[in-house]
Coordinates of N, CA and C in Angstrom, one line a residue:
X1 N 0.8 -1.2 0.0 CA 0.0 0.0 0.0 C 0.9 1.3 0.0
X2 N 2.2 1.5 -0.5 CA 2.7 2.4 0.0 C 3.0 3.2 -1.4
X3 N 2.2 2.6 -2.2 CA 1.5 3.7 -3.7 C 1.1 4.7 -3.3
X4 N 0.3 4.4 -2.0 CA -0.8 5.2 -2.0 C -1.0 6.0 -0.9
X5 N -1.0 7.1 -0.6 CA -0.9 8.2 0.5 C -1.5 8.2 1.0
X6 N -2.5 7.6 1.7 CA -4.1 7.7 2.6 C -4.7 6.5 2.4
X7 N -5.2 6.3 3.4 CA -6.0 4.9 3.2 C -7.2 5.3 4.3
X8 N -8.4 5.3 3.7 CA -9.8 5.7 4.7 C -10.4 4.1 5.0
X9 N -10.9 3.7 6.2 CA -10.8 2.9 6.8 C -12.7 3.2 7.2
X10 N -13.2 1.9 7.3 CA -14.6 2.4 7.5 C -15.0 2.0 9.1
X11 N -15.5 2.8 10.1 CA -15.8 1.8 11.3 C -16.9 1.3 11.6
X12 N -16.9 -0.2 12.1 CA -18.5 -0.8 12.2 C -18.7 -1.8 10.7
X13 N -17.5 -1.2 9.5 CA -18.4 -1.9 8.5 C -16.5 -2.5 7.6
X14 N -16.9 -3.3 7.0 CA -15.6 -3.7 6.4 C -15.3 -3.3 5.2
X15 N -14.1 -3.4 4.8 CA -13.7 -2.3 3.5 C -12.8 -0.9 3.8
X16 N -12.1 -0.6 2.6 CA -11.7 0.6 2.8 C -11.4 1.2 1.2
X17 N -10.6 2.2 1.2 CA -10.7 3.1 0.5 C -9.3 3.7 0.3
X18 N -8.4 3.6 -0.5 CA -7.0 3.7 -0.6 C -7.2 5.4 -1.8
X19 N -6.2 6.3 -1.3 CA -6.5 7.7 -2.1 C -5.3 8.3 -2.2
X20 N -4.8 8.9 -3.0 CA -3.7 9.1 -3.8 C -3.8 10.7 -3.6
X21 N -3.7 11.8 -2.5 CA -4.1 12.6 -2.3 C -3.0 13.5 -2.1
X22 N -2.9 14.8 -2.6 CA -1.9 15.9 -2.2 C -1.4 15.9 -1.0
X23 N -2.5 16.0 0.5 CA -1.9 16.2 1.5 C -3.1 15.6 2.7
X24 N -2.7 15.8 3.9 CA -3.8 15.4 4.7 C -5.2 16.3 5.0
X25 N -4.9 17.6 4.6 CA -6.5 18.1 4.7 C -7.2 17.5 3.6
X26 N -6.8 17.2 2.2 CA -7.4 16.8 1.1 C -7.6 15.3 1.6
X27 N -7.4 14.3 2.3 CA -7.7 13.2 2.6 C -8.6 13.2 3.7
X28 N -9.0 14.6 4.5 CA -10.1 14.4 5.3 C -11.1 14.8 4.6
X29 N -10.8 15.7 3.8 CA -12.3 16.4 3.0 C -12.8 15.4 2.3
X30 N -11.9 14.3 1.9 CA -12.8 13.2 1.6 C -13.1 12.2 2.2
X31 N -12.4 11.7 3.4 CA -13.1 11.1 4.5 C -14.6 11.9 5.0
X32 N -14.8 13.5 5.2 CA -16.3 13.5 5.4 C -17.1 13.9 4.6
X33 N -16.6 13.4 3.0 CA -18.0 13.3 2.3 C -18.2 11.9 2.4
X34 N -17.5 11.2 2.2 CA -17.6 9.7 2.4 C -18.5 9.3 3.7
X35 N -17.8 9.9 4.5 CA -19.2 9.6 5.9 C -20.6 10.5 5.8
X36 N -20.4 11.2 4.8 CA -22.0 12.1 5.0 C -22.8 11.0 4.2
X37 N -21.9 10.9 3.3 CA -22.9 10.1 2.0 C -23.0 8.6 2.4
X38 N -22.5 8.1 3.2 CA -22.7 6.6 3.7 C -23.4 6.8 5.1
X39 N -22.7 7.4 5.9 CA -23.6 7.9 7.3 C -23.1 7.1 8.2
X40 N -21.7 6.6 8.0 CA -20.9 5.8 8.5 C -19.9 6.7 9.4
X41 N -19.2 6.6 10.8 CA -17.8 6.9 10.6 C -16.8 6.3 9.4
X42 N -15.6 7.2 9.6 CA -14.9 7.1 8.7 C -13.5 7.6 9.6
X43 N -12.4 6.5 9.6 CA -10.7 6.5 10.0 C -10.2 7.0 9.2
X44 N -9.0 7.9 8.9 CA -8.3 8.1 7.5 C -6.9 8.4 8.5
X45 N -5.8 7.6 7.3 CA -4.8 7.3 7.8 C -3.6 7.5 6.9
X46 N -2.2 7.6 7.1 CA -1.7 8.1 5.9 C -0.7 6.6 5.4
X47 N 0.0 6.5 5.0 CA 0.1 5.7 4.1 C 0.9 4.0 4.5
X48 N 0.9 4.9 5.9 CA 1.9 3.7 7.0 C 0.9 3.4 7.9
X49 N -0.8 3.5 7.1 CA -1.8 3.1 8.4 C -1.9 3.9 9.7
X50 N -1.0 4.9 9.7 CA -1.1 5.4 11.4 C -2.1 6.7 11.2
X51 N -3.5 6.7 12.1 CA -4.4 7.6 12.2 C -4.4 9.0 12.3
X52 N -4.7 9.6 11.5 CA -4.5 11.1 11.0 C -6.0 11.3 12.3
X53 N -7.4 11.5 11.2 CA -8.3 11.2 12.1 C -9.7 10.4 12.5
X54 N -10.3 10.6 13.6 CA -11.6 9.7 13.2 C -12.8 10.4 12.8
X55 N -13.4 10.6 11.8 CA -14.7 11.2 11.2 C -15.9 10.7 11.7
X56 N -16.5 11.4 12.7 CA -17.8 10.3 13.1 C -18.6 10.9 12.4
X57 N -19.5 9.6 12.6 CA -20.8 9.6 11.6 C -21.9 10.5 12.2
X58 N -22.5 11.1 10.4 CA -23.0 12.6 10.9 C -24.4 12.1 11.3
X59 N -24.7 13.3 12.4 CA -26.1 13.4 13.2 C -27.4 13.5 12.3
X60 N -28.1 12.4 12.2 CA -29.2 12.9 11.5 C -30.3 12.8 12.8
X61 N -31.1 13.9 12.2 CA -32.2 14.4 12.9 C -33.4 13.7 12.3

């Protein structure tokens, strides 16, 4: 995995998301559309797996 600069990680559900991103704010802005649009948290980590942040899953009313 070391192509690839970010790896978003899903929690509660299996699978992930490997992203080839400029830098770490560009790998959260897509960890929370990814959690708005799934309604999942979302892990995002950089390319050695070690956690940048955790995205919790958004509040619906």
């Amino acid at each position: 995995m070391d192509k690839f600069k970010h790896i978003l990680t899903f929690v509660n559900r299996p699978g992930f998301v490997a992203l080839d991103v400029a830098d770490d704010e560009a790998a959260l802005a897509v960890g929370r559309m990814i959690a708005e649009e799934t309604g999942g948290a979302v892990v995002v980590r950089d390319s050695q797996l070690v956690e940048i942040d955790t995205i919790p899953a958004p509040q619906r009313n």
